[in-house]
Amino acid sequence: MRIGIAGAGRIGAFHALTLGAVAGVEQVVVTDAVPGQAALVAEEQGHQFSPDLDDLLGRVDALVIATSTSGHAPTLRAALAAKVPVFCEKPVAATLEETIELVQLVEEVGVPVQVGFQRRFDTGYRRARTAVADGELGFVHSVRMNTHDQSPPPAAYLPTSGGLFRDCSVHDFDVLRFVTGREVASVFAVGANKGAGFFTESGDIDTGAAVLTLDDGTLATASATRYNGGGHDVRMEVMGSKGTIGVGYDDSLALHSAETGVDYPRGPQKWSFMERFLPAYRSELAAFCDLVAGRTENPCTVGDALEAFRVAEACEMSRATGRPVAMEQIGGAV
């Protein structure tokens, strides 16, 4: 199998390295809007270089899209036109309207497209999903989630990020559906800025929180921040009538107890999403290769990505209006 990679930045270079070790991948071909960057990654890792996307699509069996966000949609369209299966980092597109359009296009073309919500491949989240599905927790009544970055991104990143809920919390919204098997019915979201002025200047927030009501009455909360100096902190707690299970609770937990005589967690902390989810990133690309080979079903479809985006869109609407938002108010419902 020959896999192409569009985008040779940090995540693209990491995916190239990962794919080089996946069984059945015979060749990795790298391209980038800056050809010199793609050539450098290809040379360093022993892969092939392609000068542009058109050339690459004619040489590969599947494509991994790891460009900047603005490049996702046009690159995906080109791959669909060439009938090349795709793994696309989130988001599929920068707007809800274009995401809906691309979901329809994928359905029409019939080419497999897997979206990169890596938490679906994390062992903790998978264990929580099994606990819910097997009834181990009884009926689930509450879920708590957080995505807390250790430090903020550069100011230049914000105008293309989509905002905190679409960029950060969207992972929580996707994995909430994955773990519970339920859909979000309504949201109420708030946000604040206490850090760098460029968040306010760009119309974004550095800290946000949302209360989500699921379609079976389960209550979920999601918090996100760009300022968690103690380390990168991503967790979920699923609480039920018979028990509670937690994801992200190990010795790397970026939290310390105020109780005396407690030495947990012992560290070291993790400092980035790449470090926190390294095994999950590897597993999702192995799953993509299985999807391309026809050995498995799609583990994260463009339809899944659309649903998570719709929840993030509802949170932004709620934050802007100061009111709860029912999901019926957001376009693109399946």
Coordinates of N, CA and C in Angstrom, one line a residue, residues 51-161:
P51 N 6.1 16.9 -5.6 CA 6.2 18.4 -5.7 C 4.8 19.1 -5.5
D52 N 3.7 18.3 -5.7 CA 2.4 18.9 -5.6 C 1.3 17.8 -5.4
L53 N 0.1 18.3 -5.0 CA -0.9 17.4 -4.7 C -1.4 16.5 -5.9
D54 N -1.5 17.2 -7.1 CA -1.9 16.4 -8.3 C -0.9 15.3 -8.6
D55 N 0.3 15.5 -8.5 CA 1.3 14.5 -8.7 C 1.2 13.4 -7.7
L56 N 1.0 13.8 -6.4 CA 0.9 12.8 -5.3 C -0.3 11.9 -5.5
L57 N -1.5 12.5 -5.9 CA -2.7 11.7 -6.0 C -2.6 10.6 -7.1
G58 N -1.7 10.9 -8.0 CA -1.5 9.9 -9.1 C -0.6 8.8 -8.7
R59 N 0.0 8.8 -7.5 CA 1.0 7.9 -7.1 C 0.7 7.0 -5.9
V60 N -0.5 7.3 -5.3 CA -0.8 6.6 -4.0 C -2.1 5.9 -4.0
D61 N -2.3 5.1 -3.0 CA -3.5 4.3 -2.8 C -4.5 5.0 -1.8
A62 N -3.9 5.9 -1.0 CA -4.7 6.6 0.0 C -4.0 7.8 0.4
L63 N -4.7 8.8 1.0 CA -4.1 10.1 1.4 C -4.4 10.4 2.8
V64 N -3.4 11.0 3.5 CA -3.6 11.5 4.9 C -3.5 13.1 4.7
I65 N -4.5 13.8 5.2 CA -4.5 15.2 5.1 C -4.1 15.8 6.4
A66 N -2.9 16.5 6.4 CA -2.4 17.1 7.6 C -1.9 18.5 7.4
T67 N -2.6 19.1 6.5 CA -2.3 20.5 6.1 C -2.9 21.4 7.2
S68 N -2.7 22.7 7.1 CA -3.4 23.7 7.9 C -4.9 23.6 7.7
T69 N -5.7 24.1 8.6 CA -7.1 23.9 8.6 C -7.7 24.4 7.2
S70 N -7.2 25.5 6.7 CA -7.8 26.0 5.5 C -7.5 25.1 4.3
G71 N -6.6 24.2 4.4 CA -6.3 23.3 3.3 C -7.1 22.0 3.3
H72 N -7.8 21.7 4.4 CA -8.5 20.4 4.6 C -9.5 20.2 3.5
A73 N -10.5 21.2 3.3 CA -11.6 21.0 2.4 C -11.1 20.9 1.0
P74 N -10.3 21.8 0.5 CA -9.9 21.7 -1.0 C -9.1 20.4 -1.2
T75 N -8.2 20.0 -0.3 CA -7.5 18.8 -0.4 C -8.4 17.6 -0.5
L76 N -9.4 17.6 0.4 CA -10.3 16.5 0.4 C -11.1 16.4 -0.9
R77 N -11.5 17.5 -1.4 CA -12.2 17.6 -2.7 C -11.4 17.0 -3.8
A78 N -10.1 17.3 -3.8 CA -9.2 16.8 -4.9 C -9.1 15.3 -4.7
A79 N -9.0 14.8 -3.5 CA -8.8 13.4 -3.3 C -10.1 12.6 -3.7
L80 N -11.3 13.2 -3.4 CA -12.5 12.5 -3.8 C -12.7 12.5 -5.3
A81 N -12.3 13.6 -6.0 CA -12.3 13.6 -7.4 C -11.4 12.5 -8.0
A82 N -10.3 12.2 -7.3 CA -9.4 11.2 -7.8 C -9.8 9.8 -7.3
K83 N -10.9 9.7 -6.5 CA -11.3 8.5 -5.9 C -10.3 7.8 -5.0
V84 N -9.6 8.7 -4.3 CA -8.5 8.2 -3.4 C -9.1 8.2 -1.9
P85 N -9.1 7.1 -1.2 CA -9.5 7.1 0.2 C -8.7 8.1 1.1
V86 N -9.3 8.7 2.1 CA -8.7 9.8 2.8 C -8.8 9.6 4.3
F87 N -7.7 9.9 5.0 CA -7.7 10.2 6.4 C -7.5 11.7 6.6
C88 N -8.5 12.4 7.2 CA -8.4 13.9 7.3 C -8.4 14.3 8.8
E89 N -7.4 15.1 9.2 CA -7.4 15.6 10.5 C -8.6 16.6 10.6
K90 N -9.1 16.7 11.9 CA -10.3 17.6 12.1 C -9.8 19.0 12.0
P91 N -10.7 20.0 11.6 CA -12.0 19.8 11.1 C -12.0 19.4 9.6
V92 N -13.0 18.8 9.1 CA -13.1 18.5 7.7 C -13.2 19.8 6.9
A93 N -13.8 20.8 7.5 CA -13.9 22.2 6.8 C -14.0 23.2 7.9
A94 N -13.8 24.5 7.6 CA -13.7 25.5 8.6 C -15.1 26.0 9.0
T95 N -16.1 25.7 8.2 CA -17.5 26.2 8.5 C -18.5 25.0 8.5
L96 N -19.6 25.2 9.2 CA -20.6 24.2 9.3 C -21.2 24.0 7.9
E97 N -21.4 25.0 7.1 CA -22.0 24.9 5.8 C -21.2 24.0 4.9
E98 N -19.9 24.3 4.9 CA -19.0 23.5 4.0 C -18.9 22.1 4.5
T99 N -18.9 21.9 5.8 CA -18.8 20.5 6.4 C -20.0 19.7 5.9
I100 N -21.2 20.3 5.9 CA -22.4 19.6 5.5 C -22.3 19.3 4.0
E101 N -21.8 20.2 3.2 CA -21.6 20.0 1.8 C -20.7 18.8 1.5
L102 N -19.6 18.8 2.3 CA -18.6 17.7 2.1 C -19.2 16.3 2.5
V103 N -20.0 16.3 3.6 CA -20.6 15.1 4.0 C -21.5 14.5 2.9
Q104 N -22.2 15.4 2.2 CA -23.0 15.0 1.1 C -22.2 14.5 -0.1
L105 N -21.1 15.2 -0.3 CA -20.2 14.8 -1.4 C -19.6 13.4 -1.2
V106 N -19.1 13.2 0.1 CA -18.5 11.9 0.4 C -19.6 10.8 0.2
E107 N -20.8 11.0 0.6 CA -21.8 10.0 0.4 C -22.1 9.7 -1.1
E108 N -22.0 10.8 -1.9 CA -22.3 10.6 -3.3 C -21.1 9.9 -4.0
V109 N -19.9 10.2 -3.7 CA -18.8 9.6 -4.3 C -18.5 8.2 -3.8
G110 N -18.8 7.9 -2.5 CA -18.6 6.6 -2.0 C -17.2 6.2 -1.7
V111 N -16.3 7.2 -1.5 CA -14.9 6.9 -1.1 C -14.8 7.0 0.4
P112 N -14.1 6.0 1.0 CA -13.9 6.1 2.5 C -13.2 7.3 2.9
V113 N -13.7 8.0 3.9 CA -13.0 9.1 4.5 C -13.1 9.0 6.1
Q114 N -12.0 8.8 6.7 CA -11.9 8.7 8.1 C -11.4 10.0 8.7
V115 N -12.0 10.5 9.8 CA -11.6 11.8 10.4 C -10.8 11.5 11.7
G116 N -9.9 12.4 11.9 CA -8.9 12.2 13.0 C -9.3 12.6 14.3
F117 N -10.3 12.0 14.9 CA -10.6 12.2 16.3 C -9.9 11.0 17.1
Q118 N -8.7 11.3 17.5 CA -7.8 10.2 18.0 C -8.3 9.6 19.4
R119 N -9.1 10.4 20.1 CA -9.5 9.9 21.4 C -10.3 8.6 21.3
R120 N -10.9 8.3 20.2 CA -11.6 7.1 20.0 C -10.7 5.9 20.0
F121 N -9.4 6.1 19.9 CA -8.4 5.0 19.9 C -7.6 5.0 21.2
D122 N -7.9 5.9 22.2 CA -7.3 5.9 23.5 C -7.9 4.7 24.3
T123 N -7.0 4.0 25.0 CA -7.5 2.8 25.8 C -8.4 3.2 26.9
G124 N -8.2 4.4 27.5 CA -9.1 4.8 28.6 C -10.5 5.1 28.1
Y125 N -10.6 5.8 27.0 CA -11.9 6.1 26.5 C -12.6 4.9 26.0
R126 N -11.9 4.0 25.4 CA -12.5 2.7 25.0 C -13.0 1.9 26.2
R127 N -12.2 1.9 27.2 CA -12.6 1.1 28.4 C -13.9 1.8 29.0
A128 N -14.0 3.1 29.0 CA -15.2 3.7 29.5 C -16.4 3.4 28.6
R129 N -16.2 3.4 27.3 CA -17.3 3.0 26.4 C -17.8 1.6 26.7
T130 N -16.9 0.7 26.9 CA -17.3 -0.7 27.2 C -18.1 -0.7 28.5
A131 N -17.6 0.0 29.5 CA -18.3 0.0 30.8 C -19.7 0.5 30.7
V132 N -19.9 1.5 29.8 CA -21.3 2.0 29.6 C -22.1 1.0 28.8
A133 N -21.6 0.5 27.7 CA -22.3 -0.4 26.9 C -22.7 -1.7 27.6
D134 N -21.8 -2.2 28.5 CA -22.1 -3.4 29.2 C -23.0 -3.3 30.5
G135 N -23.3 -2.0 30.8 CA -24.2 -1.8 32.0 C -23.4 -1.8 33.3
E136 N -22.1 -1.8 33.2 CA -21.3 -1.9 34.4 C -21.6 -0.7 35.4
L137 N -21.9 0.4 34.8 CA -22.1 1.6 35.6 C -23.6 1.8 36.0
G138 N -24.4 0.9 35.6 CA -25.9 1.1 35.8 C -26.3 2.2 34.7
F139 N -27.3 3.0 35.1 CA -27.7 4.0 34.2 C -26.8 5.2 34.4
V140 N -26.3 5.8 33.3 CA -25.4 7.0 33.4 C -26.3 8.2 33.6
H141 N -25.9 9.0 34.6 CA -26.6 10.2 34.8 C -25.8 11.5 34.6
S142 N -24.5 11.4 34.7 CA -23.6 12.6 34.6 C -22.3 12.2 33.9
V143 N -21.8 13.2 33.2 CA -20.4 13.0 32.5 C -19.7 14.4 32.7
R144 N -18.4 14.3 33.1 CA -17.6 15.5 33.2 C -16.4 15.3 32.3
M145 N -16.1 16.4 31.6 CA -15.0 16.3 30.6 C -14.2 17.6 30.7
N146 N -12.9 17.5 30.4 CA -12.1 18.7 30.3 C -10.9 18.5 29.3
T147 N -10.6 19.6 28.6 CA -9.5 19.7 27.7 C -8.8 20.9 28.1
H148 N -7.7 20.8 28.8 CA -6.9 22.0 29.3 C -5.5 21.9 28.7
D149 N -5.2 22.9 27.8 CA -3.9 23.0 27.3 C -2.9 23.6 28.3
Q150 N -1.7 23.2 28.2 CA -0.7 23.7 29.2 C -0.4 25.2 28.9
S151 N -0.4 25.6 27.7 CA -0.1 27.0 27.3 C -0.8 27.3 26.0
P152 N -1.0 28.6 25.8 CA -1.8 29.0 24.6 C -1.0 28.9 23.3
P153 N -1.8 28.9 22.2 CA -1.1 28.8 20.9 C -0.6 30.2 20.5
P154 N 0.1 30.4 19.5 CA 0.5 31.7 19.0 C -0.7 32.5 18.6
A155 N -0.6 33.8 18.7 CA -1.7 34.7 18.3 C -2.1 34.5 16.9
A156 N -1.2 34.2 16.0 CA -1.5 34.0 14.6 C -2.4 32.8 14.3
Y157 N -2.4 31.9 15.3 CA -3.2 30.6 15.1 C -4.7 30.9 15.3
L158 N -5.0 31.9 16.1 CA -6.4 32.0 16.5 C -7.4 32.4 15.3
P159 N -7.1 33.2 14.4 CA -8.0 33.6 13.3 C -8.5 32.4 12.5
T160 N -7.6 31.3 12.4 CA -8.0 30.2 11.6 C -8.4 29.0 12.5
S161 N -8.4 29.1 13.8 CA -8.7 28.0 14.7 C -10.2 27.6 14.8

